[in-house]
Amino acid sequence: MLYKSLIRPVMYRLSAGDPEDAHHWLMDRLAWISHYPALLKTIEVANAYNSPGLARDVFGVHFPNPVGLAGGVDKNGIALPALAAMGFGFIEAGTVTRYAQPGNERPRIFRFSENDALINRMGFPNDGADAVAKRLSRLPRPSIPIGWSIGKSKVTPQEEAIEDYLYSLRKLHDFSNFFTVNVSSPNTPGLRKLQDKEPLDRLLHAVVQETQGISSEKGTTPKPVLVKIAPDLTQEQIDDVIEVCLARGIRGIIATNTTLAREGLTRSTSEAGGLSGRPLHTRSLEIVRYLCQTLDGKIPVIGVGGIFGPDDARSMFDAGASLIQIYTSFIYEGPGIVKQINKSLDKK
Ligand SMILES: Cc1cc2nc3c(=O)[nH]c(=O)nc-3n(C[C@H](O)[C@H](O)[C@H](O)COP(=O)(O)O)c2cc1C
């Protein structure tokens, strides 16, 4: 309530020129709050919905509830404690790249409020793996699972992509409960080509081997590696992804990232980038259903794309998802949506 009646209007006013200003305004405040346990507690009391019935173990990780924050909100890990206090069951942080990079030119986020949608072409702006790891070593770690999403730096040539991913993985290893290999952002040239069978196989083989190597050095169990895929893949391409994931010991598939399609927008636009929010839901759901049917429980699936309330969440679980994530609805609706979904799941 407070979010829609007060915080969101202030953010919209502050960001009349560029919606990204609203994002930074909010993240800066959440970063500040993250240092004060009493403030975190206040946020938690107002927002979190705890119930033992919502907890689950997926790919060897314990989740207090199945509603996660999707990749891209906290790219640099500046506000994880405050975001966790909003009631999420887990957070996917990042996407982080080996090298610090500014991302694409602004403006690069566009609101389509009438359709509950966004188009973004951020291009992975982030502080780089070294700086992020340094920051995390000084910040309190939230009690919920944190997965770091890793991607390829723009300056890195395609043929050196693997080393780029491995570098970030090594740097963030101690701060992560799982990793997501992001090969599905439409905003880094060539990134989605890494979803093709052979490059994907090489990349995932290397990443999984690296986690195994690190864990045998440390005497721990290897951190689960997940893959996040695009909604624009054909069925044949999805079949290839499934084959590679099964062969390489991938522990989860996140479906989906943003789409290049523009169906569902009522206003015509020529803005480049990935579309998220309500118009994406049907396609993401279709992919989650296909993945779950084909995988038949061999690898869990995390459903993401246009989840705006309990009904959308329920359809993802009915399609076979083990966990869900939200991004755009969190921006439009505020943290209340997490509680609303969890409450309704708890009743069923
Ligand atoms: C502004 C913006 C930035 C994003 N950045 C990332 C990112 O860095 N890494 C990533 O894996 N996904 C990123 N995403 C995609 C979301 O994680 C999610 O997959 C997608 O938006 C669909 O979910 P939604 O409809 O709930 O937003 C971003 C989405 C938006 C809108």
GROMACS .gro file of C-alpha atoms and ligand atoms in nm:
model
  379
    1MET     CA    1   0.000   0.000   0.000
    2LEU     CA    2   0.268   0.243   0.115
    3TYR     CA    3   0.473   0.154  -0.191
    4LYS     CA    4   0.198   0.231  -0.445
    5SER     CA    5   0.057   0.536  -0.268
    6LEU     CA    6   0.383   0.702  -0.162
    7ILE     CA    7   0.713   0.547  -0.265
    8ARG     CA    8   0.627   0.475  -0.629
    9PRO     CA    9   0.486   0.826  -0.701
   10VAL     CA   10   0.801   0.981  -0.549
   11MET     CA   11   1.019   0.754  -0.759
   12TYR     CA   12   0.825   0.832  -1.078
   13ARG     CA   13   0.856   1.207  -1.009
   14LEU     CA   14   1.228   1.179  -0.946
   15SER     CA   15   1.273   0.985  -1.265
   16ALA     CA   16   1.051   1.181  -1.501
   17GLY     CA   17   1.335   1.186  -1.755
   18ASP     CA   18   1.478   0.838  -1.710
   19PRO     CA   19   1.314   0.547  -1.520
   20GLU     CA   20   1.660   0.424  -1.421
   21ASP     CA   21   1.693   0.720  -1.181
   22ALA     CA   22   1.408   0.569  -0.977
   23HIS     CA   23   1.593   0.241  -0.958
   24HIS     CA   24   1.913   0.405  -0.830
   25TRP     CA   25   1.719   0.622  -0.586
   26LEU     CA   26   1.558   0.318  -0.431
   27MET     CA   27   1.871   0.102  -0.437
   28ASP     CA   28   2.076   0.373  -0.268
   29ARG     CA   29   1.824   0.387   0.015
   30LEU     CA   30   1.809   0.010   0.046
   31ALA     CA   31   2.191  -0.001   0.050
   32TRP     CA   32   2.195   0.246   0.337
   33ILE     CA   33   1.925   0.057   0.528
   34SER     CA   34   2.125  -0.265   0.480
   35HIS     CA   35   2.376  -0.143   0.741
   36TYR     CA   36   2.117  -0.097   1.018
   37PRO     CA   37   1.975  -0.414   1.178
   38ALA     CA   38   1.691  -0.226   1.349
   39LEU     CA   39   1.571  -0.084   1.016
   40LEU     CA   40   1.604  -0.423   0.851
   41LYS     CA   41   1.389  -0.572   1.125
   42THR     CA   42   1.121  -0.306   1.068
   43ILE     CA   43   1.110  -0.387   0.697
   44GLU     CA   44   1.097  -0.756   0.774
   45VAL     CA   45   0.812  -0.724   1.021
   46ALA     CA   46   0.610  -0.525   0.767
   47ASN     CA   47   0.683  -0.744   0.466
   48ALA     CA   48   0.795  -1.096   0.540
   49TYR     CA   49   0.550  -1.384   0.552
   50ASN     CA   50   0.706  -1.681   0.727
   51SER     CA   51   0.550  -2.021   0.731
   52PRO     CA   52   0.723  -2.358   0.758
   53GLY     CA   53   0.481  -2.488   0.493
   54LEU     CA   54   0.648  -2.269   0.229
   55ALA     CA   55   1.001  -2.399   0.282
   56ARG     CA   56   1.158  -2.640   0.037
   57ASP     CA   57   1.491  -2.795  -0.058
   58VAL     CA   58   1.582  -2.759  -0.423
   59PHE     CA   59   1.915  -2.859  -0.584
   60GLY     CA   60   2.054  -2.918  -0.235
   61VAL     CA   61   1.978  -2.565  -0.109
   62HIS     CA   62   1.719  -2.483   0.159
   63PHE     CA   63   1.471  -2.208   0.063
   64PRO     CA   64   1.244  -2.055   0.332
   65ASN     CA   65   0.988  -1.981   0.061
   66PRO     CA   66   0.978  -2.030  -0.317
   67VAL     CA   67   0.948  -1.665  -0.429
   68GLY     CA   68   1.282  -1.520  -0.538
   69LEU     CA   69   1.405  -1.187  -0.668
   70ALA     CA   70   1.519  -1.228  -1.030
   71GLY     CA   71   1.862  -1.136  -1.163
   72GLY     CA   72   1.935  -0.774  -1.245
   73VAL     CA   73   1.784  -0.581  -0.954
   74ASP     CA   74   2.094  -0.578  -0.732
   75LYS     CA   75   2.368  -0.605  -0.990
   76ASN     CA   76   2.647  -0.511  -0.749
   77GLY     CA   77   2.527  -0.666  -0.425
   78ILE     CA   78   2.484  -0.332  -0.249
   79ALA     CA   79   2.146  -0.394  -0.084
   80LEU     CA   80   2.104  -0.768  -0.035
   81PRO     CA   81   2.011  -0.749   0.338
   82ALA     CA   82   1.731  -0.495   0.274
   83LEU     CA   83   1.599  -0.688  -0.026
   84ALA     CA   84   1.605  -1.008   0.178
   85ALA     CA   85   1.404  -0.833   0.452
   86MET     CA   86   1.125  -0.780   0.198
   87GLY     CA   87   1.029  -1.144   0.231
   88PHE     CA   88   1.196  -1.310  -0.065
   89GLY     CA   89   1.291  -1.676  -0.030
   90PHE     CA   90   1.612  -1.616  -0.226
   91ILE     CA   91   1.786  -1.354  -0.436
   92GLU     CA   92   1.964  -1.387  -0.765
   93ALA     CA   93   2.223  -1.109  -0.758
   94GLY     CA   94   2.419  -0.971  -1.055
   95THR     CA   95   2.465  -1.019  -1.342
   96VAL     CA   96   2.834  -0.961  -1.273
   97THR     CA   97   3.108  -0.968  -1.534
   98ARG     CA   98   3.483  -1.011  -1.500
   99TYR     CA   99   3.552  -0.648  -1.592
  100ALA     CA  100   3.372  -0.342  -1.459
  101GLN     CA  101   3.162  -0.191  -1.738
  102PRO     CA  102   2.920   0.100  -1.779
  103GLY     CA  103   2.659  -0.084  -1.987
  104ASN     CA  104   2.475   0.077  -2.275
  105GLU     CA  105   2.405   0.445  -2.311
  106ARG     CA  106   2.113   0.585  -2.111
  107PRO     CA  107   1.817   0.592  -2.133
  108ARG     CA  108   1.809   0.213  -2.144
  109ILE     CA  109   1.495   0.129  -1.945
  110PHE     CA  110   1.151   0.214  -2.082
  111ARG     CA  111   0.821   0.186  -1.898
  112PHE     CA  112   0.505   0.052  -2.059
  113SER     CA  113   0.290   0.095  -1.750
  114GLU     CA  114  -0.034   0.040  -1.941
  115ASN     CA  115   0.081  -0.317  -2.011
  116ASP     CA  116   0.271  -0.377  -1.684
  117ALA     CA  117   0.585  -0.413  -1.894
  118LEU     CA  118   0.937  -0.279  -1.932
  119ILE     CA  119   1.188  -0.281  -2.213
  120ASN     CA  120   1.551  -0.270  -2.105
  121ARG     CA  121   1.883  -0.273  -2.280
  122MET     CA  122   2.105  -0.229  -1.978
  123GLY     CA  123   2.396  -0.434  -2.113
  124PHE     CA  124   2.522  -0.558  -1.773
  125PRO     CA  125   2.639  -0.233  -1.610
  126ASN     CA  126   2.830  -0.350  -1.303
  127ASP     CA  127   3.134  -0.286  -1.089
  128GLY     CA  128   3.314  -0.603  -1.203
  129ALA     CA  129   3.382  -0.923  -1.009
  130ASP     CA  130   3.680  -0.789  -0.807
  131ALA     CA  131   3.497  -0.485  -0.670
  132VAL     CA  132   3.179  -0.679  -0.600
  133ALA     CA  133   3.369  -0.951  -0.410
  134LYS     CA  134   3.550  -0.687  -0.207
  135ARG     CA  135   3.221  -0.520  -0.114
  136LEU     CA  136   3.058  -0.851  -0.018
  137SER     CA  137   3.344  -0.936   0.215
  138ARG     CA  138   3.251  -0.625   0.421
  139LEU     CA  139   2.870  -0.658   0.416
  140PRO     CA  140   2.655  -0.876   0.640
  141ARG     CA  141   2.527  -1.176   0.449
  142PRO     CA  142   2.149  -1.230   0.447
  143SER     CA  143   2.015  -1.556   0.586
  144ILE     CA  144   1.834  -1.649   0.264
  145PRO     CA  145   2.017  -1.818  -0.027
  146ILE     CA  146   2.198  -1.583  -0.264
  147GLY     CA  147   2.281  -1.698  -0.615
  148TRP     CA  148   2.522  -1.494  -0.822
  149SER     CA  149   2.448  -1.454  -1.190
  150ILE     CA  150   2.759  -1.437  -1.403
  151GLY     CA  151   2.788  -1.310  -1.759
  152LYS     CA  152   3.042  -1.216  -2.024
  153SER     CA  153   3.214  -0.877  -2.027
  154LYS     CA  154   3.144  -0.676  -2.341
  155VAL     CA  155   3.516  -0.626  -2.414
  156THR     CA  156   3.594  -0.997  -2.395
  157PRO     CA  157   3.606  -1.167  -2.735
  158GLN     CA  158   3.356  -1.448  -2.782
  159GLU     CA  159   3.633  -1.712  -2.797
  160GLU     CA  160   3.757  -1.605  -2.451
  161ALA     CA  161   3.412  -1.607  -2.290
  162ILE     CA  162   3.476  -1.916  -2.077
  163GLU     CA  163   3.768  -1.764  -1.885
  164ASP     CA  164   3.556  -1.454  -1.825
  165TYR     CA  165   3.283  -1.661  -1.656
  166LEU     CA  166   3.536  -1.864  -1.458
  167TYR     CA  167   3.703  -1.550  -1.325
  168SER     CA  168   3.375  -1.417  -1.179
  169LEU     CA  169   3.287  -1.759  -1.044
  170ARG     CA  170   3.613  -1.786  -0.853
  171LYS     CA  171   3.582  -1.433  -0.714
  172LEU     CA  172   3.222  -1.476  -0.596
  173HIS     CA  173   3.245  -1.837  -0.487
  174ASP     CA  174   3.248  -1.770  -0.113
  175PHE     CA  175   2.946  -1.540  -0.131
  176SER     CA  176   2.719  -1.765  -0.331
  177ASN     CA  177   2.483  -2.052  -0.252
  178PHE     CA  178   2.450  -2.125  -0.623
  179PHE     CA  179   2.558  -1.978  -0.956
  180THR     CA  180   2.358  -1.887  -1.262
  181VAL     CA  181   2.530  -1.891  -1.597
  182ASN     CA  182   2.357  -1.613  -1.784
  183VAL     CA  183   2.363  -1.681  -2.158
  184SER     CA  184   2.030  -1.521  -2.234
  185SER     CA  185   2.051  -1.144  -2.199
  186PRO     CA  186   1.968  -0.989  -2.536
  187ASN     CA  187   2.181  -0.683  -2.461
  188THR     CA  188   2.537  -0.813  -2.483
  189PRO     CA  189   2.634  -0.878  -2.845
  190GLY     CA  190   2.689  -1.250  -2.908
  191LEU     CA  191   2.585  -1.361  -2.558
  192ARG     CA  192   2.282  -1.558  -2.672
  193LYS     CA  193   2.505  -1.748  -2.920
  194LEU     CA  194   2.647  -1.918  -2.609
  195GLN     CA  195   2.314  -2.102  -2.585
  196ASP     CA  196   2.403  -2.296  -2.904
  197LYS     CA  197   2.480  -2.659  -2.836
  198GLU     CA  198   2.859  -2.669  -2.874
  199PRO     CA  199   2.956  -2.338  -2.710
  200LEU     CA  200   2.708  -2.410  -2.431
  201ASP     CA  201   2.854  -2.753  -2.378
  202ARG     CA  202   3.208  -2.616  -2.353
  203LEU     CA  203   3.103  -2.334  -2.121
  204LEU     CA  204   2.897  -2.547  -1.884
  205HIS     CA  205   3.157  -2.820  -1.874
  206ALA     CA  206   3.421  -2.565  -1.772
  207VAL     CA  207   3.201  -2.394  -1.513
  208VAL     CA  208   3.091  -2.718  -1.346
  209GLN     CA  209   3.449  -2.847  -1.346
  210GLU     CA  210   3.564  -2.524  -1.184
  211THR     CA  211   3.310  -2.555  -0.901
  212GLN     CA  212   3.421  -2.914  -0.851
  213GLY     CA  213   3.785  -2.811  -0.843
  214ILE     CA  214   3.720  -2.534  -0.590
  215SER     CA  215   3.511  -2.759  -0.368
  216SER     CA  216   3.769  -3.037  -0.360
  217GLU     CA  217   4.035  -2.778  -0.262
  218LYS     CA  218   3.810  -2.651   0.017
  219GLY     CA  219   3.671  -2.991   0.116
  220THR     CA  220   3.311  -2.878   0.060
  221THR     CA  221   3.031  -2.989  -0.173
  222PRO     CA  222   3.032  -2.816  -0.513
  223LYS     CA  223   2.805  -2.513  -0.548
  224PRO     CA  224   2.510  -2.586  -0.778
  225VAL     CA  225   2.533  -2.433  -1.125
  226LEU     CA  226   2.214  -2.319  -1.299
  227VAL     CA  227   2.157  -2.187  -1.650
  228LYS     CA  228   1.920  -1.905  -1.745
  229ILE     CA  229   1.765  -1.927  -2.088
  230ALA     CA  230   1.588  -1.693  -2.329
  231PRO     CA  231   1.220  -1.717  -2.418
  232ASP     CA  232   1.306  -1.677  -2.784
  233LEU     CA  233   1.460  -2.024  -2.828
  234THR     CA  234   1.292  -2.273  -3.063
  235GLN     CA  235   1.187  -2.614  -2.934
  236GLU     CA  236   1.492  -2.772  -3.103
  237GLN     CA  237   1.720  -2.523  -2.928
  238ILE     CA  238   1.554  -2.596  -2.595
  239ASP     CA  239   1.606  -2.967  -2.657
  240ASP     CA  240   1.977  -2.899  -2.714
  241VAL     CA  241   1.997  -2.698  -2.390
  242ILE     CA  242   1.831  -2.983  -2.201
  243GLU     CA  243   2.070  -3.238  -2.347
  244VAL     CA  244   2.375  -3.032  -2.255
  245CYS     CA  245   2.244  -2.953  -1.904
  246LEU     CA  246   2.183  -3.320  -1.833
  247ALA     CA  247   2.522  -3.422  -1.970
  248ARG     CA  248   2.712  -3.157  -1.775
  249GLY     CA  249   2.550  -3.188  -1.434
  250ILE     CA  250   2.358  -2.860  -1.436
  251ARG     CA  251   2.137  -2.845  -1.126
  252GLY     CA  252   1.863  -2.609  -1.239
  253ILE     CA  253   1.727  -2.416  -1.538
  254ILE     CA  254   1.588  -2.065  -1.500
  255ALA     CA  255   1.324  -1.982  -1.759
  256THR     CA  256   1.310  -1.714  -1.881
  257ASN     CA  257   1.502  -1.396  -1.943
  258THR     CA  258   1.344  -1.104  -2.134
  259THR     CA  259   1.211  -1.144  -2.489
  260LEU     CA  260   1.287  -0.977  -2.819
  261ALA     CA  261   0.919  -1.019  -2.916
  262ARG     CA  262   0.686  -0.721  -2.879
  263GLU     CA  263   0.349  -0.897  -2.859
  264GLY     CA  264   0.132  -0.774  -2.579
  265LEU     CA  265   0.239  -0.409  -2.600
  266THR     CA  266  -0.049  -0.181  -2.698
  267ARG     CA  267   0.181   0.110  -2.792
  268SER     CA  268   0.414   0.059  -3.088
  269THR     CA  269   0.782   0.109  -3.013
  270SER     CA  270   1.114   0.088  -3.188
  271GLU     CA  271   1.318   0.071  -2.864
  272ALA     CA  272   1.570  -0.212  -2.876
  273GLY     CA  273   1.611  -0.443  -2.579
  274GLY     CA  274   1.436  -0.717  -2.387
  275LEU     CA  275   1.070  -0.702  -2.294
  276SER     CA  276   0.967  -0.814  -1.944
  277GLY     CA  277   0.649  -0.816  -1.741
  278ARG     CA  278   0.295  -0.926  -1.813
  279PRO     CA  279   0.332  -0.970  -2.193
  280LEU     CA  280   0.609  -1.227  -2.132
  281HIS     CA  281   0.410  -1.453  -1.904
  282THR     CA  282   0.244  -1.682  -2.160
  283ARG     CA  283   0.572  -1.760  -2.335
  284SER     CA  284   0.770  -1.814  -2.015
  285LEU     CA  285   0.498  -2.042  -1.882
  286GLU     CA  286   0.497  -2.240  -2.205
  287ILE     CA  287   0.873  -2.291  -2.182
  288VAL     CA  288   0.858  -2.387  -1.814
  289ARG     CA  289   0.587  -2.644  -1.894
  290TYR     CA  290   0.787  -2.789  -2.182
  291LEU     CA  291   1.107  -2.804  -1.977
  292CYS     CA  292   0.936  -2.974  -1.684
  293GLN     CA  293   0.758  -3.228  -1.904
  294THR     CA  294   1.078  -3.313  -2.091
  295LEU     CA  295   1.305  -3.316  -1.788
  296ASP     CA  296   1.057  -3.522  -1.589
  297GLY     CA  297   1.204  -3.415  -1.256
  298LYS     CA  298   1.570  -3.474  -1.349
  299ILE     CA  299   1.656  -3.105  -1.310
  300PRO     CA  300   1.439  -2.849  -1.127
  301VAL     CA  301   1.309  -2.545  -1.312
  302ILE     CA  302   1.275  -2.189  -1.181
  303GLY     CA  303   0.989  -2.005  -1.350
  304VAL     CA  304   1.025  -1.633  -1.420
  305GLY     CA  305   0.841  -1.397  -1.652
  306GLY     CA  306   0.538  -1.178  -1.595
  307ILE     CA  307   0.436  -1.316  -1.257
  308PHE     CA  308   0.206  -1.047  -1.119
  309GLY     CA  309   0.019  -1.227  -0.845
  310PRO     CA  310  -0.095  -1.556  -0.691
  311ASP     CA  311  -0.268  -1.685  -1.007
  312ASP     CA  312   0.042  -1.639  -1.224
  313ALA     CA  313   0.257  -1.794  -0.953
  314ARG     CA  314   0.018  -2.088  -0.923
  315SER     CA  315   0.030  -2.150  -1.301
  316MET     CA  316   0.411  -2.166  -1.287
  317PHE     CA  317   0.399  -2.426  -1.008
  318ASP     CA  318   0.123  -2.619  -1.185
  319ALA     CA  319   0.347  -2.625  -1.493
  320GLY     CA  320   0.611  -2.792  -1.276
  321ALA     CA  321   0.834  -2.508  -1.153
  322SER     CA  322   1.007  -2.571  -0.820
  323LEU     CA  323   1.071  -2.204  -0.747
  324ILE     CA  324   0.969  -1.873  -0.905
  325GLN     CA  325   1.126  -1.530  -0.944
  326ILE     CA  326   0.991  -1.182  -1.006
  327TYR     CA  327   1.136  -0.856  -1.133
  328THR     CA  328   0.891  -0.630  -1.321
  329SER     CA  329   0.598  -0.686  -1.085
  330PHE     CA  330   0.826  -0.595  -0.794
  331ILE     CA  331   0.897  -0.263  -0.968
  332TYR     CA  332   0.530  -0.189  -1.041
  333GLU     CA  333   0.365  -0.338  -0.733
  334GLY     CA  334   0.635  -0.311  -0.466
  335PRO     CA  335   0.732  -0.566  -0.202
  336GLY     CA  336   0.368  -0.636  -0.107
  337ILE     CA  337   0.352  -0.877  -0.400
  338VAL     CA  338   0.597  -1.118  -0.236
  339LYS     CA  339   0.381  -1.149   0.074
  340GLN     CA  340   0.064  -1.173  -0.133
  341ILE     CA  341   0.202  -1.466  -0.336
  342ASN     CA  342   0.347  -1.646  -0.036
  343LYS     CA  343   0.026  -1.609   0.164
  344SER     CA  344  -0.182  -1.755  -0.114
  345LEU     CA  345   0.061  -2.045  -0.167
  346ASP     CA  346   0.050  -2.121   0.202
  347LYS     CA  347  -0.330  -2.154   0.197
  348LYS     CA  348  -0.335  -2.416  -0.082
  349LIG     C1  349   1.585  -0.357  -1.598
  349LIG     C2  350   1.609  -0.505  -1.604
  349LIG     C3  351   1.739  -0.553  -1.586
  349LIG     C4  352   1.763  -0.691  -1.590
  349LIG     N1  353   1.891  -0.737  -1.570
  349LIG     C5  354   1.913  -0.871  -1.568
  349LIG     C6  355   2.042  -0.921  -1.538
  349LIG     O1  356   2.138  -0.847  -1.513
  349LIG     N2  357   2.059  -1.056  -1.537
  349LIG     C7  358   1.955  -1.142  -1.562
  349LIG     O2  359   1.976  -1.264  -1.558
  349LIG     N3  360   1.831  -1.097  -1.589
  349LIG     C8  361   1.809  -0.965  -1.593
  349LIG     N4  362   1.682  -0.919  -1.618
  349LIG     C9  363   1.574  -1.016  -1.650
  349LIG    C10  364   1.493  -1.057  -1.528
  349LIG     O3  365   1.574  -1.122  -1.433
  349LIG    C11  366   1.377  -1.152  -1.567
  349LIG     O4  367   1.430  -1.270  -1.622
  349LIG    C12  368   1.283  -1.089  -1.670
  349LIG     O5  369   1.265  -0.953  -1.646
  349LIG    C13  370   1.147  -1.158  -1.670
  349LIG     O6  371   1.085  -1.150  -1.544
  349LIG     P1  372   0.975  -1.038  -1.506
  349LIG     O7  373   0.871  -1.041  -1.614
  349LIG     O8  374   0.926  -1.077  -1.371
  349LIG     O9  375   1.047  -0.909  -1.505
  349LIG    C14  376   1.655  -0.782  -1.614
  349LIG    C15  377   1.525  -0.732  -1.631
  349LIG    C16  378   1.501  -0.596  -1.625
  349LIG    C17  379   1.359  -0.546  -1.644
   0.00000   0.00000   0.00000
